[in-house]
Amino acid sequence: MRWEDLDREHCSLARTLSVIGDRWTLMVLRECFLGMHRFEEFEARLGIARHVLADRLKKLAEAGVLAKHLYQERPRREEYRLTETGLDLYPVILGLVQWGDKHMAGTEGAPLLRVHKTCGKVMDGVVVCSECGEPVRARDVRVEAGPGAGEETLPRPARAS
């Protein structure tokens, strides 16, 4: 499997990685979720090369993750806002952040806390079953072939214990 061919794989993870699977793209998304919208803001916060940033923003816009909005006519300036498709990435970003808070933050603890606006409490995101509402962990899930599966993505048979 070649990196540039991920978007053609019969695997939702591979296709997702073809859009958001590099460090600069994930850092741009982090900034979007923290309220950044403008090229200069991304550039200053991330210390990213202009051409790399322009490439990542273009790719995210082409994938429908970000939408450009004009905020100034002369000179023409646009900002980047998360679309509904982009907002759907929040659980992914939250999961990565929580993993980092648990395994990479060090003794000082998490650098940022997430407060649920509804109840006002510091929270952790939890994956729950859409059908029964129970929390879900990796060992609680069995994978089966779906309608878009290809031969190379079919689950392997379970090993006998």
PDB file of C-alpha atoms in Angstrom, residues 7-157:
ATOM      1  CA  ASP A   7      -7.774   7.414  -0.884  1.00  0.00           C
ATOM      2  CA  ARG A   8      -8.555   4.427  -3.131  1.00  0.00           C
ATOM      3  CA  GLU A   9      -8.353   1.732  -0.444  1.00  0.00           C
ATOM      4  CA  HIS A  10     -11.413  -0.244   0.683  1.00  0.00           C
ATOM      5  CA  CYS A  11     -10.750   0.951   4.219  1.00  0.00           C
ATOM      6  CA  SER A  12     -12.361   3.921   5.922  1.00  0.00           C
ATOM      7  CA  LEU A  13      -9.283   4.509   8.083  1.00  0.00           C
ATOM      8  CA  ALA A  14      -6.979   4.589   5.048  1.00  0.00           C
ATOM      9  CA  ARG A  15      -9.297   7.004   3.231  1.00  0.00           C
ATOM     10  CA  THR A  16      -9.482   9.218   6.319  1.00  0.00           C
ATOM     11  CA  LEU A  17      -5.695   9.221   6.637  1.00  0.00           C
ATOM     12  CA  SER A  18      -5.448  10.335   3.013  1.00  0.00           C
ATOM     13  CA  VAL A  19      -7.079  13.595   4.162  1.00  0.00           C
ATOM     14  CA  ILE A  20      -5.917  14.131   7.768  1.00  0.00           C
ATOM     15  CA  GLY A  21      -3.037  11.699   8.192  1.00  0.00           C
ATOM     16  CA  ASP A  22      -0.049  13.970   8.609  1.00  0.00           C
ATOM     17  CA  ARG A  23       1.151  15.980  11.580  1.00  0.00           C
ATOM     18  CA  TRP A  24       0.656  19.443  10.097  1.00  0.00           C
ATOM     19  CA  THR A  25      -2.917  18.706   9.065  1.00  0.00           C
ATOM     20  CA  LEU A  26      -3.743  17.492  12.562  1.00  0.00           C
ATOM     21  CA  MET A  27      -2.132  20.606  14.052  1.00  0.00           C
ATOM     22  CA  VAL A  28      -4.162  22.850  11.717  1.00  0.00           C
ATOM     23  CA  LEU A  29      -7.309  21.011  12.822  1.00  0.00           C
ATOM     24  CA  ARG A  30      -6.333  21.476  16.473  1.00  0.00           C
ATOM     25  CA  GLU A  31      -6.086  25.215  15.880  1.00  0.00           C
ATOM     26  CA  CYS A  32      -9.457  25.257  14.106  1.00  0.00           C
ATOM     27  CA  PHE A  33     -11.083  23.576  17.098  1.00  0.00           C
ATOM     28  CA  LEU A  34      -9.380  26.151  19.341  1.00  0.00           C
ATOM     29  CA  GLY A  35     -10.947  28.990  17.336  1.00  0.00           C
ATOM     30  CA  MET A  36      -8.268  29.921  14.780  1.00  0.00           C
ATOM     31  CA  HIS A  37      -9.518  30.794  11.302  1.00  0.00           C
ATOM     32  CA  ARG A  38      -6.957  32.877   9.465  1.00  0.00           C
ATOM     33  CA  PHE A  39      -3.827  31.933   7.569  1.00  0.00           C
ATOM     34  CA  GLU A  40      -1.645  34.332   9.550  1.00  0.00           C
ATOM     35  CA  GLU A  41      -2.965  32.933  12.850  1.00  0.00           C
ATOM     36  CA  PHE A  42      -2.137  29.368  11.825  1.00  0.00           C
ATOM     37  CA  GLU A  43       1.282  30.427  10.591  1.00  0.00           C
ATOM     38  CA  ALA A  44       2.135  32.317  13.791  1.00  0.00           C
ATOM     39  CA  ARG A  45       0.802  29.676  16.220  1.00  0.00           C
ATOM     40  CA  LEU A  46       2.315  26.687  14.441  1.00  0.00           C
ATOM     41  CA  GLY A  47       5.543  28.132  13.053  1.00  0.00           C
ATOM     42  CA  ILE A  48       4.733  26.275   9.827  1.00  0.00           C
ATOM     43  CA  ALA A  49       6.210  27.169   6.430  1.00  0.00           C
ATOM     44  CA  ARG A  50       3.754  29.173   4.303  1.00  0.00           C
ATOM     45  CA  HIS A  51       3.784  26.723   1.398  1.00  0.00           C
ATOM     46  CA  VAL A  52       3.148  23.746   3.706  1.00  0.00           C
ATOM     47  CA  LEU A  53       0.278  25.565   5.426  1.00  0.00           C
ATOM     48  CA  ALA A  54      -1.231  26.630   2.089  1.00  0.00           C
ATOM     49  CA  ASP A  55      -1.063  23.023   0.889  1.00  0.00           C
ATOM     50  CA  ARG A  56      -2.750  21.633   4.026  1.00  0.00           C
ATOM     51  CA  LEU A  57      -5.500  24.263   4.007  1.00  0.00           C
ATOM     52  CA  LYS A  58      -6.156  23.643   0.309  1.00  0.00           C
ATOM     53  CA  LYS A  59      -6.364  19.889   0.868  1.00  0.00           C
ATOM     54  CA  LEU A  60      -8.754  20.286   3.812  1.00  0.00           C
ATOM     55  CA  ALA A  61     -10.936  22.681   1.795  1.00  0.00           C
ATOM     56  CA  GLU A  62     -10.993  20.339  -1.215  1.00  0.00           C
ATOM     57  CA  ALA A  63     -12.032  17.466   1.073  1.00  0.00           C
ATOM     58  CA  GLY A  64     -14.887  19.556   2.482  1.00  0.00           C
ATOM     59  CA  VAL A  65     -13.398  19.653   5.998  1.00  0.00           C
ATOM     60  CA  LEU A  66     -12.878  23.434   5.871  1.00  0.00           C
ATOM     61  CA  ALA A  67     -14.724  26.117   3.939  1.00  0.00           C
ATOM     62  CA  LYS A  68     -13.214  29.421   2.874  1.00  0.00           C
ATOM     63  CA  HIS A  69     -15.058  32.602   3.866  1.00  0.00           C
ATOM     64  CA  LEU A  70     -14.186  36.057   2.605  1.00  0.00           C
ATOM     65  CA  TYR A  71     -13.550  38.477   5.469  1.00  0.00           C
ATOM     66  CA  GLN A  72     -11.858  41.330   3.582  1.00  0.00           C
ATOM     67  CA  GLU A  73     -12.235  42.609   0.020  1.00  0.00           C
ATOM     68  CA  ARG A  74      -9.036  44.680  -0.450  1.00  0.00           C
ATOM     69  CA  PRO A  75      -6.721  43.001  -0.309  1.00  0.00           C
ATOM     70  CA  ARG A  76      -8.791  39.870  -0.683  1.00  0.00           C
ATOM     71  CA  ARG A  77      -8.512  37.784   2.476  1.00  0.00           C
ATOM     72  CA  GLU A  78     -10.254  34.557   3.356  1.00  0.00           C
ATOM     73  CA  GLU A  79     -10.523  32.592   6.558  1.00  0.00           C
ATOM     74  CA  TYR A  80     -11.087  28.892   7.056  1.00  0.00           C
ATOM     75  CA  ARG A  81     -14.033  27.548   9.023  1.00  0.00           C
ATOM     76  CA  LEU A  82     -14.851  23.982   9.948  1.00  0.00           C
ATOM     77  CA  THR A  83     -17.745  22.554   7.949  1.00  0.00           C
ATOM     78  CA  GLU A  84     -20.147  19.952   9.327  1.00  0.00           C
ATOM     79  CA  THR A  85     -17.746  17.372   7.881  1.00  0.00           C
ATOM     80  CA  GLY A  86     -14.915  19.050   9.768  1.00  0.00           C
ATOM     81  CA  LEU A  87     -16.906  19.278  13.003  1.00  0.00           C
ATOM     82  CA  ASP A  88     -17.517  15.522  12.716  1.00  0.00           C
ATOM     83  CA  LEU A  89     -13.764  15.110  13.303  1.00  0.00           C
ATOM     84  CA  TYR A  90     -14.107  16.405  16.873  1.00  0.00           C
ATOM     85  CA  PRO A  91     -14.359  12.940  18.473  1.00  0.00           C
ATOM     86  CA  VAL A  92     -11.193  11.921  16.600  1.00  0.00           C
ATOM     87  CA  ILE A  93      -9.260  14.978  17.780  1.00  0.00           C
ATOM     88  CA  LEU A  94     -10.670  14.608  21.293  1.00  0.00           C
ATOM     89  CA  GLY A  95      -9.596  10.966  21.403  1.00  0.00           C
ATOM     90  CA  LEU A  96      -6.044  11.859  20.351  1.00  0.00           C
ATOM     91  CA  VAL A  97      -5.896  14.674  22.893  1.00  0.00           C
ATOM     92  CA  GLN A  98      -7.153  12.440  25.694  1.00  0.00           C
ATOM     93  CA  TRP A  99      -4.599   9.784  24.802  1.00  0.00           C
ATOM     94  CA  GLY A 100      -1.900  12.459  24.919  1.00  0.00           C
ATOM     95  CA  ASP A 101      -3.218  13.797  28.237  1.00  0.00           C
ATOM     96  CA  LYS A 102      -3.018  10.288  29.710  1.00  0.00           C
ATOM     97  CA  HIS A 103       0.237   9.038  28.193  1.00  0.00           C
ATOM     98  CA  MET A 104       2.265  12.102  27.164  1.00  0.00           C
ATOM     99  CA  ALA A 105       1.397  15.024  29.450  1.00  0.00           C
ATOM    100  CA  GLY A 106       3.895  14.297  32.206  1.00  0.00           C
ATOM    101  CA  THR A 107       3.552  15.026  35.901  1.00  0.00           C
ATOM    102  CA  GLU A 108       2.078  18.495  35.364  1.00  0.00           C
ATOM    103  CA  GLY A 109      -1.094  17.031  33.902  1.00  0.00           C
ATOM    104  CA  ALA A 110      -3.193  18.012  30.906  1.00  0.00           C
ATOM    105  CA  PRO A 111      -2.329  21.404  29.395  1.00  0.00           C
ATOM    106  CA  LEU A 112      -5.969  22.123  28.503  1.00  0.00           C
ATOM    107  CA  LEU A 113      -9.206  21.005  30.128  1.00  0.00           C
ATOM    108  CA  ARG A 114     -12.469  20.532  28.277  1.00  0.00           C
ATOM    109  CA  VAL A 115     -15.542  21.864  30.051  1.00  0.00           C
ATOM    110  CA  HIS A 116     -18.985  20.671  28.966  1.00  0.00           C
ATOM    111  CA  LYS A 117     -21.027  23.838  28.348  1.00  0.00           C
ATOM    112  CA  THR A 118     -24.301  22.194  29.385  1.00  0.00           C
ATOM    113  CA  CYS A 119     -23.274  21.058  32.869  1.00  0.00           C
ATOM    114  CA  GLY A 120     -20.162  23.186  33.435  1.00  0.00           C
ATOM    115  CA  LYS A 121     -18.039  20.197  34.469  1.00  0.00           C
ATOM    116  CA  VAL A 122     -14.569  19.234  33.269  1.00  0.00           C
ATOM    117  CA  MET A 123     -15.158  16.196  31.090  1.00  0.00           C
ATOM    118  CA  ASP A 124     -13.582  13.374  29.158  1.00  0.00           C
ATOM    119  CA  GLY A 125     -15.116  12.217  25.920  1.00  0.00           C
ATOM    120  CA  VAL A 126     -16.426   8.672  26.080  1.00  0.00           C
ATOM    121  CA  VAL A 127     -17.269   6.424  23.151  1.00  0.00           C
ATOM    122  CA  VAL A 128     -20.677   4.873  23.701  1.00  0.00           C
ATOM    123  CA  CYS A 129     -22.715   2.377  21.725  1.00  0.00           C
ATOM    124  CA  SER A 130     -25.231   4.193  19.538  1.00  0.00           C
ATOM    125  CA  GLU A 131     -27.798   1.483  20.260  1.00  0.00           C
ATOM    126  CA  CYS A 132     -27.619   0.837  24.016  1.00  0.00           C
ATOM    127  CA  GLY A 133     -25.620   3.798  25.339  1.00  0.00           C
ATOM    128  CA  GLU A 134     -23.036   1.634  27.131  1.00  0.00           C
ATOM    129  CA  PRO A 135     -19.380   2.783  27.073  1.00  0.00           C
ATOM    130  CA  VAL A 136     -17.360   0.955  24.407  1.00  0.00           C
ATOM    131  CA  ARG A 137     -13.735  -0.201  24.635  1.00  0.00           C
ATOM    132  CA  ALA A 138     -11.698  -2.010  21.978  1.00  0.00           C
ATOM    133  CA  ARG A 139     -12.313  -5.425  23.538  1.00  0.00           C
ATOM    134  CA  ASP A 140     -16.086  -4.842  23.459  1.00  0.00           C
ATOM    135  CA  VAL A 141     -16.326  -4.740  19.649  1.00  0.00           C
ATOM    136  CA  ARG A 142     -16.447  -7.464  17.002  1.00  0.00           C
ATOM    137  CA  VAL A 143     -15.714  -6.392  13.426  1.00  0.00           C
ATOM    138  CA  GLU A 144     -17.718  -7.805  10.514  1.00  0.00           C
ATOM    139  CA  ALA A 145     -17.561  -7.111   6.793  1.00  0.00           C
ATOM    140  CA  GLY A 146     -19.766  -4.249   5.623  1.00  0.00           C
ATOM    141  CA  PRO A 147     -21.228  -3.494   2.204  1.00  0.00           C
ATOM    142  CA  GLY A 148     -18.129  -1.542   1.119  1.00  0.00           C
ATOM    143  CA  ALA A 149     -15.560  -4.166   2.144  1.00  0.00           C
ATOM    144  CA  GLY A 150     -12.982  -5.412  -0.298  1.00  0.00           C
ATOM    145  CA  GLU A 151     -11.122  -8.704  -0.008  1.00  0.00           C
ATOM    146  CA  GLU A 152      -8.087  -6.972   1.504  1.00  0.00           C
ATOM    147  CA  THR A 153     -10.157  -5.370   4.278  1.00  0.00           C
ATOM    148  CA  LEU A 154     -12.146  -8.392   5.431  1.00  0.00           C
ATOM    149  CA  PRO A 155     -11.655  -9.118   9.136  1.00  0.00           C
ATOM    150  CA  ARG A 156      -9.354 -12.013   9.998  1.00  0.00           C
ATOM    151  CA  PRO A 157     -10.969 -15.021  11.664  1.00  0.00           C
TER     152      PRO A 157
END
